[in-house]
Amino acid sequence: MKYLLNGKLTARPGHQDALAEILLEASKLVASARGCHLYVIGKEKNDSQSVYVTEIWDSKEDHDNSLKVAGVRELITQAMPLLDGPPAKGQELEIIGGVGV
C-alpha cells in the first residue's frame, strides 16, 4: 500500500517564498529517490505564511529513507530558521484510489 503524507509548514512573516524555494530544491533531490511518486509544493492564495507539501511514496520506509538523500539534511537546516515554530506532524493518509495511484 502506498504512503501519502500531506504537510503544512508555516513560515515566519515575509519568508514564505524562501521556504517554498527550499522545498522545491528538496523536490528535485528526492525525485529520483526510491519509491517517490509525487512530491509537490503548494500555497494558498490568501495565506502569506503557509507552504504545503504533498508526497506519495511506495512505503513509509522509502519516505523515511529520502531524508538520507545527499543534500536533503542541508536543506532542512536552511529551512528551520524560516519556520514560525516547529513543524507540525503531517497527515499520514491512506490512499483509497484515484488517477495515477
PDB file of C-alpha atoms in Angstrom:
ATOM      1  CA  MET A   1       0.000   0.000   0.000  1.00  0.00           C
ATOM      2  CA  LYS A   2       1.388   3.385  -0.956  1.00  0.00           C
ATOM      3  CA  TYR A   3       2.190   6.030   1.663  1.00  0.00           C
ATOM      4  CA  LEU A   4       0.713   9.531   1.379  1.00  0.00           C
ATOM      5  CA  LEU A   5       1.898  12.426   3.508  1.00  0.00           C
ATOM      6  CA  ASN A   6       0.285  15.853   3.452  1.00  0.00           C
ATOM      7  CA  GLY A   7       2.103  18.507   5.449  1.00  0.00           C
ATOM      8  CA  LYS A   8       1.782  22.197   6.201  1.00  0.00           C
ATOM      9  CA  LEU A   9       4.744  24.350   7.162  1.00  0.00           C
ATOM     10  CA  THR A  10       4.248  27.877   8.467  1.00  0.00           C
ATOM     11  CA  ALA A  11       6.924  30.396   7.569  1.00  0.00           C
ATOM     12  CA  ARG A  12       7.818  33.434   9.603  1.00  0.00           C
ATOM     13  CA  PRO A  13       6.255  36.584   8.110  1.00  0.00           C
ATOM     14  CA  GLY A  14       7.982  37.509   4.862  1.00  0.00           C
ATOM     15  CA  HIS A  15       9.697  34.128   4.424  1.00  0.00           C
ATOM     16  CA  GLN A  16       7.068  32.046   2.594  1.00  0.00           C
ATOM     17  CA  ASP A  17       8.763  32.308  -0.810  1.00  0.00           C
ATOM     18  CA  ALA A  18      12.197  31.446   0.587  1.00  0.00           C
ATOM     19  CA  LEU A  19      10.751  28.405   2.365  1.00  0.00           C
ATOM     20  CA  ALA A  20       8.944  27.317  -0.811  1.00  0.00           C
ATOM     21  CA  GLU A  21      12.192  27.615  -2.801  1.00  0.00           C
ATOM     22  CA  ILE A  22      13.995  25.351  -0.343  1.00  0.00           C
ATOM     23  CA  LEU A  23      11.203  22.788  -0.584  1.00  0.00           C
ATOM     24  CA  LEU A  24      11.325  22.962  -4.374  1.00  0.00           C
ATOM     25  CA  GLU A  25      15.047  22.205  -4.198  1.00  0.00           C
ATOM     26  CA  ALA A  26      14.231  19.257  -1.930  1.00  0.00           C
ATOM     27  CA  SER A  27      11.726  18.010  -4.515  1.00  0.00           C
ATOM     28  CA  LYS A  28      14.497  17.900  -7.117  1.00  0.00           C
ATOM     29  CA  LEU A  29      16.726  15.893  -4.783  1.00  0.00           C
ATOM     30  CA  VAL A  30      14.114  13.296  -3.846  1.00  0.00           C
ATOM     31  CA  ALA A  31      12.615  12.984  -7.341  1.00  0.00           C
ATOM     32  CA  SER A  32      14.938  10.066  -8.061  1.00  0.00           C
ATOM     33  CA  ALA A  33      14.739   8.545  -4.578  1.00  0.00           C
ATOM     34  CA  ARG A  34      13.479   5.004  -4.359  1.00  0.00           C
ATOM     35  CA  GLY A  35       9.697   4.855  -4.119  1.00  0.00           C
ATOM     36  CA  CYS A  36       8.953   8.545  -4.778  1.00  0.00           C
ATOM     37  CA  HIS A  37       5.869   9.056  -6.941  1.00  0.00           C
ATOM     38  CA  LEU A  38       4.915  12.609  -6.002  1.00  0.00           C
ATOM     39  CA  TYR A  39       6.481  15.498  -4.098  1.00  0.00           C
ATOM     40  CA  VAL A  40       4.656  18.751  -4.781  1.00  0.00           C
ATOM     41  CA  ILE A  41       4.755  22.142  -3.115  1.00  0.00           C
ATOM     42  CA  GLY A  42       1.776  24.482  -2.904  1.00  0.00           C
ATOM     43  CA  LYS A  43       0.402  27.544  -1.188  1.00  0.00           C
ATOM     44  CA  GLU A  44      -2.975  29.163  -0.655  1.00  0.00           C
ATOM     45  CA  LYS A  45      -3.749  32.378  -2.494  1.00  0.00           C
ATOM     46  CA  ASN A  46      -4.758  34.319   0.637  1.00  0.00           C
ATOM     47  CA  ASP A  47      -2.235  32.868   3.099  1.00  0.00           C
ATOM     48  CA  SER A  48       1.159  34.559   3.086  1.00  0.00           C
ATOM     49  CA  GLN A  49       2.834  32.162   5.525  1.00  0.00           C
ATOM     50  CA  SER A  50       1.825  28.549   4.826  1.00  0.00           C
ATOM     51  CA  VAL A  51       3.558  26.186   2.435  1.00  0.00           C
ATOM     52  CA  TYR A  52       2.096  22.735   1.774  1.00  0.00           C
ATOM     53  CA  VAL A  53       3.951  19.573   0.786  1.00  0.00           C
ATOM     54  CA  THR A  54       2.114  16.543  -0.579  1.00  0.00           C
ATOM     55  CA  GLU A  55       4.084  13.340  -1.078  1.00  0.00           C
ATOM     56  CA  ILE A  56       3.272   9.846  -2.337  1.00  0.00           C
ATOM     57  CA  TRP A  57       5.759   7.041  -1.748  1.00  0.00           C
ATOM     58  CA  ASP A  58       5.736   3.286  -2.188  1.00  0.00           C
ATOM     59  CA  SER A  59       6.130   2.979   1.593  1.00  0.00           C
ATOM     60  CA  LYS A  60       6.788   4.957   4.766  1.00  0.00           C
ATOM     61  CA  GLU A  61      10.232   3.376   4.808  1.00  0.00           C
ATOM     62  CA  ASP A  62      11.002   4.880   1.380  1.00  0.00           C
ATOM     63  CA  HIS A  63       9.836   8.271   2.664  1.00  0.00           C
ATOM     64  CA  ASP A  64      12.000   7.989   5.768  1.00  0.00           C
ATOM     65  CA  ASN A  65      14.997   6.950   3.659  1.00  0.00           C
ATOM     66  CA  SER A  66      14.557  10.048   1.482  1.00  0.00           C
ATOM     67  CA  LEU A  67      15.893  12.061   4.418  1.00  0.00           C
ATOM     68  CA  LYS A  68      19.233  10.355   3.748  1.00  0.00           C
ATOM     69  CA  VAL A  69      19.459  11.613   0.153  1.00  0.00           C
ATOM     70  CA  ALA A  70      22.557  13.780  -0.298  1.00  0.00           C
ATOM     71  CA  GLY A  71      21.726  17.429   0.325  1.00  0.00           C
ATOM     72  CA  VAL A  72      18.332  16.923   1.988  1.00  0.00           C
ATOM     73  CA  ARG A  73      19.598  17.412   5.551  1.00  0.00           C
ATOM     74  CA  GLU A  74      21.354  20.614   4.478  1.00  0.00           C
ATOM     75  CA  LEU A  75      18.095  21.964   3.047  1.00  0.00           C
ATOM     76  CA  ILE A  76      16.282  21.083   6.273  1.00  0.00           C
ATOM     77  CA  THR A  77      18.934  23.052   8.165  1.00  0.00           C
ATOM     78  CA  GLN A  78      18.339  26.040   5.865  1.00  0.00           C
ATOM     79  CA  ALA A  79      14.556  25.828   6.251  1.00  0.00           C
ATOM     80  CA  MET A  80      14.371  25.580  10.047  1.00  0.00           C
ATOM     81  CA  PRO A  81      15.172  29.274  10.791  1.00  0.00           C
ATOM     82  CA  LEU A  82      12.430  30.324   8.333  1.00  0.00           C
ATOM     83  CA  LEU A  83       9.709  28.463  10.222  1.00  0.00           C
ATOM     84  CA  ASP A  84       7.313  30.168  12.600  1.00  0.00           C
ATOM     85  CA  GLY A  85       7.564  27.461  15.259  1.00  0.00           C
ATOM     86  CA  PRO A  86       8.372  23.769  14.999  1.00  0.00           C
ATOM     87  CA  PRO A  87       6.932  21.919  12.012  1.00  0.00           C
ATOM     88  CA  ALA A  88       3.657  20.167  12.700  1.00  0.00           C
ATOM     89  CA  LYS A  89       3.364  16.438  12.070  1.00  0.00           C
ATOM     90  CA  GLY A  90       1.946  15.902   8.602  1.00  0.00           C
ATOM     91  CA  GLN A  91      -1.223  13.985   7.871  1.00  0.00           C
ATOM     92  CA  GLU A  92      -0.449  10.368   7.063  1.00  0.00           C
ATOM     93  CA  LEU A  93      -3.333   9.311   4.844  1.00  0.00           C
ATOM     94  CA  GLU A  94      -4.430   6.008   3.419  1.00  0.00           C
ATOM     95  CA  ILE A  95      -4.782   6.151  -0.338  1.00  0.00           C
ATOM     96  CA  ILE A  96      -8.175   4.904  -1.416  1.00  0.00           C
ATOM     97  CA  GLY A  97      -7.608   5.354  -5.156  1.00  0.00           C
ATOM     98  CA  GLY A  98      -7.701   7.848  -7.973  1.00  0.00           C
ATOM     99  CA  VAL A  99      -5.803   8.768 -11.109  1.00  0.00           C
ATOM    100  CA  GLY A 100      -2.107   7.939 -11.081  1.00  0.00           C
ATOM    101  CA  VAL A 101      -2.103   5.767  -7.992  1.00  0.00           C
TER     102      VAL A 101
END
